[in-house]
Amino acid sequence: AQSVTQLGSHVSVSEGALVLLRCNYSSSVPPYLFWYVQYPNQGLQLLLKYTSAATLVKGINGFEAEFKKSETSFHLTKPSAHMSDAAEYFCAVSEGTGGFKTIFGAGTRLFVKA
Amino acid sequence: DTGVSQDPRHKITKRGQNVTFRCDPISEHNRLYWYRQTLGQGPEFLTYFQNEAQLEKSRLLSDRFSAERPKGSFSTLEIQRTEQGDSAMYLCASGTRGVNEKLFFGSGTQLSVL
């Protein structure tokens, strides 16, 4: 069975600082891994997706994530936080294509201080 | 690409009443998904359609819930005899079949059952 654990329900960083949002997964088969962002009163937007082509995945808005099989992790990073990055971030795992097989983590709310 | 639209954005109802939500997916997308999101949690899969066929249903979807997608275009999600535990954000997403499937989410319908 699949599962996703996001470490830290809230993360606060200063503007310009490194953003690190942690995600660990469990999957019985090589997984597809995703990061989504949700701004207030909006739906989820895909930031990036891992499909085994490359372990370091670059996404939109300067975010990237590295797949580490040995650690079963898929942490999201951004070198320099911007105020507009403040949002809720969801890590998700899927054992196949199709949203019905996608399991979402509980989310991490990112706060960016001026 | 006008995005996925959901209607209404908010719905307040009394316990025991029936409610219906509508989702209009991106026109060329043949897959449509319904998710439920409660406060502090990630989206949970409810059901999905490939064109007009409902192919998967989560066990979260009790008998009080029914979804349709006539003609493979828009979809409706009906909840009968609402309960306070049904209060949540109901998200719709659409995508295209394939290994590069990308989900596009609507802004959701926030249901409050009093």
Coordinates of N, CA and C in Angstrom, one line a residue:
Chain A
A1 N 0.8 -1.2 0.0 CA 0.0 0.0 0.0 C 0.9 1.2 0.0
Q2 N 0.4 2.3 -0.6 CA 1.1 3.5 -0.7 C 0.8 4.4 0.5
S3 N 1.8 5.2 0.8 CA 1.5 6.2 1.9 C 2.5 7.4 1.7
V4 N 2.1 8.5 2.2 CA 3.0 9.7 2.1 C 3.0 10.4 3.5
T5 N 4.2 10.8 3.9 CA 4.3 11.5 5.2 C 5.0 12.8 4.9
Q6 N 4.4 13.9 5.2 CA 5.1 15.2 5.1 C 5.5 15.6 6.5
L7 N 6.7 15.9 6.7 CA 7.2 16.2 8.0 C 7.1 17.7 8.3
G8 N 6.3 18.0 9.2 CA 6.0 19.5 9.5 C 4.8 20.0 8.9
S9 N 3.8 20.3 9.6 CA 2.6 20.8 9.1 C 2.7 22.3 8.7
H10 N 3.7 22.9 9.4 CA 4.0 24.3 9.1 C 5.5 24.6 9.0
V11 N 5.9 25.3 8.1 CA 7.3 25.7 7.9 C 7.4 27.2 7.7
S12 N 8.3 27.9 8.4 CA 8.4 29.3 8.3 C 9.8 29.7 7.9
V13 N 10.0 30.5 6.9 CA 11.3 30.9 6.4 C 11.3 32.4 6.2
S14 N 12.5 33.0 6.2 CA 12.6 34.4 5.8 C 12.7 34.5 4.3
E15 N 12.2 35.7 3.8 CA 12.4 35.9 2.4 C 13.8 35.8 2.0
G16 N 14.1 35.1 0.9 CA 15.5 35.0 0.5 C 16.2 33.7 1.0
A17 N 15.6 33.1 2.0 CA 16.2 31.9 2.6 C 15.8 30.6 1.9
L18 N 16.6 29.6 2.1 CA 16.3 28.3 1.5 C 15.0 27.7 2.0
V19 N 14.2 27.2 1.1 CA 13.0 26.5 1.4 C 13.2 25.0 1.3
L20 N 12.9 24.2 2.3 CA 13.0 22.8 2.3 C 11.7 22.2 2.9
L21 N 11.0 21.5 2.1 CA 9.8 20.8 2.6 C 10.0 19.3 2.4
R22 N 9.8 18.6 3.5 CA 10.2 17.2 3.5 C 9.0 16.3 3.2
C23 N 9.3 15.2 2.5 CA 8.3 14.2 2.1 C 9.0 12.9 2.1
N24 N 8.4 11.9 2.8 CA 8.8 10.5 2.7 C 7.6 9.7 2.2
Y25 N 7.9 8.7 1.4 CA 6.8 7.9 0.8 C 7.0 6.4 1.1
S26 N 6.0 5.7 0.9 CA 6.0 4.2 0.9 C 5.3 3.7 -0.3
S27 N 5.9 2.8 -1.0 CA 5.3 2.2 -2.2 C 5.8 0.9 -2.5
S28 N 5.0 0.0 -2.9 CA 5.4 -1.4 -3.2 C 6.0 -1.6 -4.6
V29 N 5.8 -0.6 -5.4 CA 6.4 -0.6 -6.8 C 7.1 0.8 -7.0
P30 N 7.9 0.9 -8.0 CA 8.5 2.2 -8.3 C 7.4 3.2 -8.5
P31 N 7.5 4.3 -7.7 CA 6.4 5.2 -7.7 C 6.5 6.4 -8.7
Y32 N 5.4 7.0 -8.9 CA 5.4 8.3 -9.5 C 5.2 9.3 -8.3
L33 N 6.0 10.3 -8.2 CA 5.9 11.3 -7.1 C 5.6 12.7 -7.6
F34 N 4.9 13.4 -6.8 CA 4.4 14.7 -7.2 C 4.5 15.7 -6.1
W35 N 4.7 17.0 -6.4 CA 4.5 18.1 -5.5 C 3.4 19.0 -6.1
Y36 N 2.4 19.4 -5.3 CA 1.4 20.3 -5.7 C 1.4 21.5 -4.8
V37 N 1.0 22.6 -5.3 CA 0.9 23.8 -4.4 C -0.6 24.3 -4.5
Q38 N -1.1 24.8 -3.3 CA -2.4 25.2 -3.3 C -2.4 26.6 -2.6
Y39 N -2.8 27.6 -3.4 CA -3.0 29.0 -2.8 C -4.4 29.1 -2.2
P40 N -4.6 30.0 -1.3 CA -5.9 30.2 -0.7 C -7.0 30.3 -1.7
N41 N -8.1 29.6 -1.4 CA -9.3 29.6 -2.3 C -9.0 29.2 -3.7
Q42 N -8.0 28.4 -3.9 CA -7.7 27.9 -5.3 C -7.5 26.4 -5.2
G43 N -7.6 25.8 -6.4 CA -7.3 24.4 -6.5 C -5.8 24.1 -6.5
L44 N -5.5 22.8 -6.6 CA -4.1 22.4 -6.5 C -3.5 22.6 -7.9
Q45 N -2.2 23.0 -7.9 CA -1.5 23.2 -9.1 C -0.2 22.4 -9.1
L46 N 0.1 21.6 -10.1 CA 1.3 20.8 -10.2 C 2.5 21.6 -10.2
L47 N 3.4 21.3 -9.3 CA 4.8 22.0 -9.3 C 5.8 21.2 -10.1
L48 N 5.8 19.9 -9.8 CA 6.7 19.0 -10.5 C 6.3 17.6 -10.3
K49 N 6.9 16.7 -11.1 CA 6.5 15.3 -11.2 C 7.8 14.4 -11.4
Y50 N 7.9 13.4 -10.7 CA 9.0 12.4 -10.9 C 8.4 11.2 -11.5
T51 N 9.0 10.7 -12.6 CA 8.5 9.5 -13.3 C 9.7 8.6 -13.6
S52 N 10.8 8.7 -12.9 CA 12.0 7.8 -13.1 C 12.9 8.2 -14.2
A53 N 12.6 9.3 -14.9 CA 13.5 9.7 -15.9 C 14.8 10.3 -15.4
A54 N 14.7 11.1 -14.3 CA 15.9 11.7 -13.7 C 15.6 11.9 -12.2
T55 N 16.6 11.7 -11.3 CA 16.3 11.8 -9.9 C 16.1 13.2 -9.4
L56 N 16.7 14.2 -10.1 CA 16.5 15.6 -9.8 C 15.5 16.2 -10.7
V57 N 14.4 16.6 -10.2 CA 13.3 17.1 -11.0 C 13.2 18.6 -10.8
K58 N 13.1 19.3 -11.9 CA 12.9 20.8 -11.8 C 11.5 21.1 -12.1
G59 N 10.9 22.0 -11.4 CA 9.5 22.4 -11.6 C 9.4 23.9 -11.9
I60 N 8.2 24.3 -11.7 CA 7.9 25.7 -11.9 C 8.3 26.6 -10.7
N61 N 8.4 27.9 -10.9 CA 8.6 28.8 -9.9 C 9.9 28.6 -9.1
G62 N 10.9 28.0 -9.8 CA 12.2 27.8 -9.2 C 12.3 26.6 -8.2
F63 N 11.3 25.8 -8.1 CA 11.3 24.7 -7.2 C 11.9 23.5 -7.8
E64 N 12.5 22.6 -7.0 CA 13.0 21.3 -7.5 C 12.9 20.3 -6.4
A65 N 13.0 19.0 -6.8 CA 12.9 18.0 -5.8 C 13.8 16.8 -6.2
E66 N 14.4 16.2 -5.3 CA 15.3 15.1 -5.5 C 14.7 13.7 -5.0
F67 N 14.6 12.8 -5.9 CA 14.2 11.4 -5.5 C 15.4 10.7 -5.0
K68 N 15.2 10.2 -3.7 CA 16.3 9.4 -3.1 C 15.6 8.0 -2.7
K69 N 15.9 7.0 -3.5 CA 15.2 5.7 -3.3 C 15.7 5.1 -1.9
S70 N 17.0 5.3 -1.6 CA 17.5 4.7 -0.4 C 16.8 5.3 0.9
E71 N 16.4 6.5 0.8 CA 15.8 7.2 1.9 C 14.3 7.3 1.7
T72 N 13.8 6.8 0.7 CA 12.4 6.9 0.3 C 11.9 8.3 0.5
S73 N 12.6 9.2 0.0 CA 12.3 10.6 0.2 C 12.2 11.4 -1.1
F74 N 11.5 12.5 -1.1 CA 11.3 13.3 -2.3 C 11.1 14.7 -1.7
H75 N 12.1 15.3 -1.2 CA 12.0 16.6 -0.6 C 12.0 17.7 -1.6
L76 N 11.3 18.8 -1.3 CA 11.1 19.9 -2.2 C 12.0 21.0 -1.7
T77 N 12.7 21.7 -2.6 CA 13.6 22.8 -2.2 C 13.4 23.9 -3.2
K78 N 13.8 25.1 -2.7 CA 13.9 26.3 -3.5 C 15.0 27.1 -2.9
P79 N 16.0 27.6 -3.6 CA 17.2 28.3 -3.0 C 16.8 29.6 -2.3
S80 N 15.8 30.3 -2.8 CA 15.6 31.6 -2.2 C 14.1 31.8 -2.2
A81 N 13.5 31.9 -1.0 CA 12.1 32.1 -0.9 C 11.6 33.5 -1.2
H82 N 10.4 33.5 -1.8 CA 9.8 34.8 -2.2 C 8.5 34.8 -1.4
M83 N 8.0 36.0 -1.2 CA 6.7 36.2 -0.5 C 5.6 35.4 -1.2
S84 N 5.7 35.4 -2.5 CA 4.6 34.8 -3.2 C 4.6 33.2 -3.1
D85 N 5.6 32.7 -2.5 CA 5.7 31.2 -2.3 C 4.8 30.8 -1.1
A86 N 4.3 31.7 -0.3 CA 3.5 31.3 0.8 C 2.2 30.6 0.3
A87 N 2.1 29.4 0.8 CA 1.0 28.6 0.3 C 1.0 27.2 1.0
E88 N 0.1 26.3 0.6 CA 0.1 25.0 1.2 C 0.7 24.1 0.1
Y89 N 1.6 23.2 0.5 CA 2.3 22.3 -0.4 C 1.9 20.8 -0.1
F90 N 1.6 20.1 -1.1 CA 1.2 18.7 -0.9 C 2.1 17.8 -1.7
C91 N 2.7 16.8 -1.1 CA 3.4 15.7 -1.7 C 2.4 14.6 -2.0
A92 N 2.6 13.9 -3.1 CA 1.7 12.8 -3.5 C 2.5 11.7 -4.2
V93 N 2.0 10.5 -4.0 CA 2.6 9.3 -4.6 C 1.5 8.5 -5.4
S94 N 2.0 7.9 -6.5 CA 1.1 7.1 -7.3 C 1.8 5.9 -7.7
E95 N 1.1 4.8 -7.7 CA 1.7 3.5 -8.2 C 1.4 3.3 -9.7
G96 N 0.8 4.3 -10.3 CA 0.5 4.1 -11.7 C 0.0 5.5 -12.2
T97 N -0.3 5.5 -13.5 CA -0.8 6.7 -14.0 C -2.3 6.8 -13.7
G98 N -2.8 7.9 -13.5 CA -4.2 8.0 -13.1 C -4.4 8.6 -11.8
G99 N -5.2 9.7 -11.7 CA -5.4 10.3 -10.4 C -6.0 9.5 -9.3
F100 N -6.7 8.4 -9.8 CA -7.4 7.6 -8.8 C -6.4 6.7 -8.0
K101 N -5.2 6.7 -8.4 CA -4.2 5.9 -7.7 C -3.3 6.8 -6.9
T102 N -3.6 8.1 -6.9 CA -2.7 9.1 -6.2 C -3.1 9.3 -4.8
I103 N -2.1 9.2 -3.9 CA -2.3 9.4 -2.5 C -1.6 10.7 -2.1
F104 N -2.3 11.6 -1.5 CA -1.8 12.9 -1.1 C -1.3 12.9 0.4
G105 N -0.3 13.6 0.7 CA 0.1 13.8 2.1 C -0.8 14.9 2.7
A106 N -0.6 15.1 4.0 CA -1.5 16.0 4.7 C -1.2 17.5 4.4
G107 N -0.1 17.8 3.8 CA 0.2 19.1 3.4 C 1.2 19.8 4.4
T108 N 1.9 20.8 3.9 CA 2.8 21.6 4.7 C 2.5 23.1 4.3
R109 N 2.1 23.9 5.3 CA 1.9 25.3 5.0 C 3.2 26.0 5.2
L110 N 3.6 26.7 4.1 CA 4.8 27.5 4.1 C 4.5 29.0 4.4
F111 N 5.1 29.5 5.4 CA 5.0 30.9 5.7 C 6.3 31.6 5.3
V112 N 6.3 32.8 4.7 CA 7.5 33.5 4.3 C 7.5 34.9 5.0
K113 N 8.5 35.1 5.8 CA 8.5 36.4 6.6 C 9.4 37.4 5.8
A114 N 8.9 38.6 5.9 CA 9.7 39.7 5.2 C 10.9 40.0 6.0
Chain B
D1 N -7.8 27.0 -23.3 CA -7.8 26.3 -22.0 C -8.4 27.2 -21.0
T2 N -9.6 27.0 -20.7 CA -10.3 27.9 -19.7 C -10.2 27.3 -18.3
G3 N -9.6 26.2 -18.1 CA -9.4 25.6 -16.8 C -10.6 24.8 -16.4
V4 N -10.5 24.2 -15.2 CA -11.6 23.4 -14.6 C -12.4 24.4 -13.8
S5 N -13.7 24.4 -14.0 CA -14.6 25.3 -13.2 C -15.5 24.4 -12.4
Q6 N -15.8 24.9 -11.2 CA -16.7 24.2 -10.3 C -17.8 25.2 -9.8
D7 N -19.0 24.7 -9.6 CA -20.1 25.5 -9.2 C -21.0 24.7 -8.2
P8 N -21.4 25.3 -7.1 CA -21.0 26.7 -6.6 C -19.7 26.7 -5.9
R9 N -19.2 27.8 -5.5 CA -17.9 27.9 -4.8 C -18.2 27.6 -3.3
H10 N -19.3 27.9 -2.8 CA -19.7 27.7 -1.4 C -21.1 27.2 -1.4
K11 N -21.4 26.3 -0.5 CA -22.7 25.8 -0.3 C -22.9 25.5 1.2
I12 N -23.9 26.2 1.8 CA -24.3 26.0 3.2 C -25.7 25.3 3.2
T13 N -25.8 24.2 3.9 CA -27.0 23.4 3.9 C -27.3 22.9 5.3
K14 N -28.5 22.5 5.5 CA -28.9 21.9 6.8 C -28.8 20.4 6.7
R15 N -28.5 19.8 7.8 CA -28.4 18.4 7.8 C -29.7 17.7 7.3
G16 N -29.5 16.7 6.5 CA -30.6 16.0 5.9 C -31.0 16.5 4.5
Q17 N -30.5 17.6 4.1 CA -30.8 18.1 2.8 C -29.9 17.5 1.7
N18 N -30.4 17.5 0.5 CA -29.6 17.1 -0.6 C -28.9 18.2 -1.3
V19 N -27.7 18.0 -1.8 CA -26.9 19.0 -2.5 C -26.3 18.4 -3.7
T20 N -26.1 19.3 -4.7 CA -25.5 18.8 -6.0 C -24.4 19.8 -6.4
F21 N -23.3 19.3 -6.8 CA -22.2 20.2 -7.3 C -21.9 19.9 -8.7
R22 N -21.4 20.9 -9.4 CA -21.1 20.7 -10.8 C -19.7 20.9 -11.1
C23 N -19.1 20.2 -12.0 CA -17.7 20.4 -12.5 C -17.7 20.4 -14.0
D24 N -17.1 21.4 -14.5 CA -16.8 21.5 -16.0 C -15.4 21.3 -16.2
P25 N -14.9 20.2 -16.8 CA -13.5 20.0 -17.0 C -13.0 20.7 -18.2
I26 N -11.7 20.7 -18.4 CA -11.1 21.2 -19.6 C -11.6 20.3 -20.8
S27 N -12.1 21.0 -21.8 CA -12.9 20.3 -22.8 C -12.2 19.1 -23.5
E28 N -11.0 19.1 -23.7 CA -10.3 17.9 -24.3 C -9.9 16.8 -23.4
H29 N -10.2 17.0 -22.1 CA -9.8 16.0 -21.1 C -10.8 14.9 -21.0
N30 N -10.4 13.6 -21.1 CA -11.4 12.5 -21.0 C -11.5 12.0 -19.6
R31 N -10.5 12.3 -18.8 CA -10.7 11.8 -17.4 C -11.1 12.9 -16.5
L32 N -12.0 12.6 -15.5 CA -12.5 13.5 -14.6 C -12.5 12.9 -13.2
Y33 N -12.0 13.6 -12.2 CA -11.9 13.0 -10.9 C -12.6 13.9 -9.8
W34 N -13.1 13.3 -8.8 CA -13.7 14.0 -7.7 C -12.8 13.6 -6.4
Y35 N -12.4 14.6 -5.7 CA -11.7 14.4 -4.4 C -12.4 15.2 -3.3
R36 N -12.2 14.8 -2.1 CA -12.7 15.5 -0.9 C -11.5 15.9 -0.1
Q37 N -11.5 17.1 0.4 CA -10.4 17.6 1.2 C -11.0 18.3 2.5
T38 N -10.5 17.7 3.6 CA -10.9 18.3 4.9 C -9.8 19.1 5.4
L39 N -10.1 20.0 6.4 CA -9.1 20.9 6.9 C -7.9 20.2 7.5
G40 N -6.8 20.6 7.0 CA -5.5 20.0 7.5 C -5.2 18.7 6.9
Q41 N -5.9 18.4 5.8 CA -5.6 17.1 5.1 C -5.4 17.3 3.7
G42 N -4.8 16.4 3.0 CA -4.7 16.4 1.6 C -5.9 15.9 0.9
P43 N -6.1 16.1 -0.4 CA -7.3 15.5 -1.1 C -7.4 14.0 -1.0
E44 N -8.6 13.5 -0.8 CA -8.8 12.1 -0.8 C -9.7 11.7 -2.0
F45 N -9.2 10.7 -2.8 CA -9.9 10.3 -4.0 C -11.3 9.8 -3.7
L46 N -12.3 10.2 -4.4 CA -13.7 9.7 -4.3 C -14.1 8.8 -5.5
T47 N -13.9 9.4 -6.7 CA -14.4 8.6 -7.9 C -13.8 9.2 -9.1
Y48 N -13.8 8.4 -10.2 CA -13.3 9.0 -11.4 C -14.0 8.4 -12.7
F49 N -14.0 9.2 -13.7 CA -14.7 8.9 -15.0 C -13.7 8.9 -16.1
Q50 N -13.8 7.9 -17.0 CA -13.1 8.0 -18.3 C -14.2 8.2 -19.3
N51 N -14.2 9.4 -19.8 CA -15.4 9.8 -20.7 C -16.7 9.7 -19.8
E52 N -17.7 9.0 -20.2 CA -18.9 8.9 -19.4 C -19.0 7.8 -18.5
A53 N -18.0 6.9 -18.5 CA -18.0 5.7 -17.7 C -17.3 6.0 -16.3
Q54 N -18.0 5.6 -15.3 CA -17.5 5.7 -13.9 C -16.7 4.5 -13.6
L55 N -15.3 4.6 -13.6 CA -14.5 3.4 -13.5 C -14.0 3.0 -12.2
E56 N -13.9 4.0 -11.3 CA -13.4 3.7 -9.9 C -14.2 4.5 -8.9
K57 N -14.5 3.8 -7.8 CA -15.1 4.5 -6.7 C -14.4 4.1 -5.4
S58 N -14.1 5.1 -4.6 CA -13.5 4.9 -3.3 C -14.5 4.3 -2.3
R59 N -14.0 3.6 -1.3 CA -14.9 3.1 -0.3 C -15.4 4.3 0.6
L60 N -14.7 5.4 0.4 CA -15.2 6.6 1.1 C -16.6 7.1 0.6
L61 N -16.9 6.7 -0.6 CA -18.1 7.1 -1.3 C -19.2 6.3 -0.8
S62 N -20.0 6.8 0.2 CA -21.1 6.0 0.7 C -22.3 6.0 -0.3
D63 N -23.3 5.2 0.1 CA -24.5 5.1 -0.8 C -25.2 6.5 -1.0
R64 N -24.9 7.4 -0.1 CA -25.5 8.7 -0.2 C -24.9 9.6 -1.3
F65 N -23.8 9.2 -1.7 CA -23.1 9.9 -2.8 C -23.3 9.3 -4.1
S66 N -23.6 10.1 -5.1 CA -23.6 9.6 -6.5 C -23.1 10.7 -7.4
A67 N -22.4 10.2 -8.4 CA -21.7 11.0 -9.4 C -22.1 10.6 -10.8
E68 N -22.2 11.6 -11.7 CA -22.6 11.3 -13.1 C -21.7 12.1 -14.0
R69 N -21.6 11.6 -15.2 CA -20.9 12.4 -16.2 C -21.6 12.1 -17.5
P70 N -22.7 12.6 -17.7 CA -23.5 12.4 -19.0 C -22.7 12.9 -20.2
K71 N -22.7 12.1 -21.2 CA -22.0 12.5 -22.5 C -20.5 12.8 -22.3
G72 N -20.0 12.4 -21.2 CA -18.5 12.6 -21.1 C -18.1 14.0 -21.0
S73 N -19.0 14.9 -20.6 CA -18.5 16.4 -20.5 C -18.5 16.8 -19.1
F74 N -19.5 17.6 -18.6 CA -19.5 18.0 -17.3 C -19.9 16.9 -16.4
S75 N -19.6 17.0 -15.1 CA -20.0 16.0 -14.1 C -20.7 16.6 -12.9
T76 N -21.6 15.9 -12.3 CA -22.2 16.3 -11.1 C -22.0 15.3 -10.0
L77 N -21.9 15.8 -8.8 CA -21.7 15.0 -7.6 C -22.9 15.4 -6.6
E78 N -23.7 14.4 -6.3 CA -24.8 14.7 -5.4 C -24.6 14.0 -4.1
I79 N -24.9 14.7 -3.1 CA -24.9 14.1 -1.7 C -26.3 14.1 -1.2
Q80 N -26.9 13.0 -0.9 CA -28.2 12.9 -0.3 C -28.2 12.8 1.2
R81 N -29.2 13.4 1.8 CA -29.3 13.4 3.3 C -28.0 13.7 4.0
T82 N -27.6 14.9 3.7 CA -26.2 15.4 4.2 C -26.1 15.2 5.7
E83 N -24.9 15.0 6.1 CA -24.5 14.9 7.5 C -23.4 15.9 7.8
Q84 N -23.3 16.2 9.0 CA -22.2 17.2 9.4 C -20.8 16.7 9.0
G85 N -20.6 15.4 9.0 CA -19.3 14.9 8.6 C -19.0 15.1 7.1
D86 N -20.0 15.5 6.3 CA -19.8 15.7 4.9 C -19.2 17.1 4.6
S87 N -19.1 17.9 5.6 CA -18.6 19.2 5.5 C -17.1 19.1 5.1
A88 N -16.8 19.7 3.9 CA -15.4 19.5 3.4 C -15.4 20.4 2.1
M89 N -14.2 20.4 1.5 CA -14.0 21.0 0.2 C -14.1 19.8 -0.8
Y90 N -14.9 20.0 -1.8 CA -15.0 19.0 -2.9 C -14.3 19.5 -4.1
L91 N -13.2 18.8 -4.5 CA -12.4 19.2 -5.6 C -12.7 18.3 -6.8
C92 N -12.7 19.0 -8.0 CA -12.8 18.3 -9.2 C -11.4 18.5 -10.0
A93 N -11.0 17.5 -10.7 CA -9.8 17.6 -11.5 C -10.0 16.8 -12.8
S94 N -9.4 17.3 -13.8 CA -9.5 16.6 -15.1 C -8.1 16.4 -15.7
G95 N -8.0 15.4 -16.5 CA -6.7 15.0 -17.1 C -6.9 14.2 -18.4
T96 N -5.8 13.9 -19.0 CA -5.9 13.0 -20.2 C -5.2 11.7 -19.9
R97 N -5.7 10.6 -20.5 CA -5.1 9.3 -20.2 C -3.7 9.3 -20.8
G98 N -2.8 8.6 -20.0 CA -1.4 8.4 -20.5 C -0.4 8.5 -19.5
V99 N 0.8 8.1 -19.7 CA 1.9 8.2 -18.7 C 2.2 9.6 -18.3
N100 N 1.9 10.5 -19.2 CA 2.2 11.9 -18.9 C 1.0 12.7 -18.4
E101 N 0.1 11.9 -17.8 CA -1.1 12.5 -17.3 C -0.8 13.6 -16.3
K102 N -1.4 14.7 -16.5 CA -1.3 15.8 -15.5 C -2.7 16.2 -15.1
L103 N -2.9 16.4 -13.8 CA -4.2 16.7 -13.3 C -4.3 18.2 -13.2
F104 N -5.4 18.8 -13.6 CA -5.8 20.2 -13.5 C -6.9 20.2 -12.5
F105 N -6.8 21.0 -11.4 CA -7.8 21.0 -10.4 C -8.6 22.3 -10.5
G106 N -9.9 22.2 -10.2 CA -10.7 23.3 -10.0 C -10.5 23.9 -8.7
S107 N -11.2 25.1 -8.4 CA -11.0 25.8 -7.1 C -11.9 25.1 -6.0
G108 N -12.7 24.2 -6.4 CA -13.4 23.5 -5.3 C -14.8 24.1 -4.9
T109 N -15.6 23.2 -4.3 CA -16.8 23.7 -3.7 C -16.7 23.4 -2.2
Q110 N -16.8 24.5 -1.4 CA -16.8 24.3 0.0 C -18.2 24.0 0.6
L111 N -18.4 22.9 1.1 CA -19.7 22.5 1.7 C -19.7 22.6 3.2
S112 N -20.6 23.3 3.7 CA -20.8 23.4 5.2 C -22.2 22.8 5.5
V113 N -22.2 21.8 6.3 CA -23.5 21.2 6.7 C -23.8 21.6 8.2
L114 N -24.9 22.3 8.4 CA -25.2 22.8 9.7 C -26.1 21.8 10.5

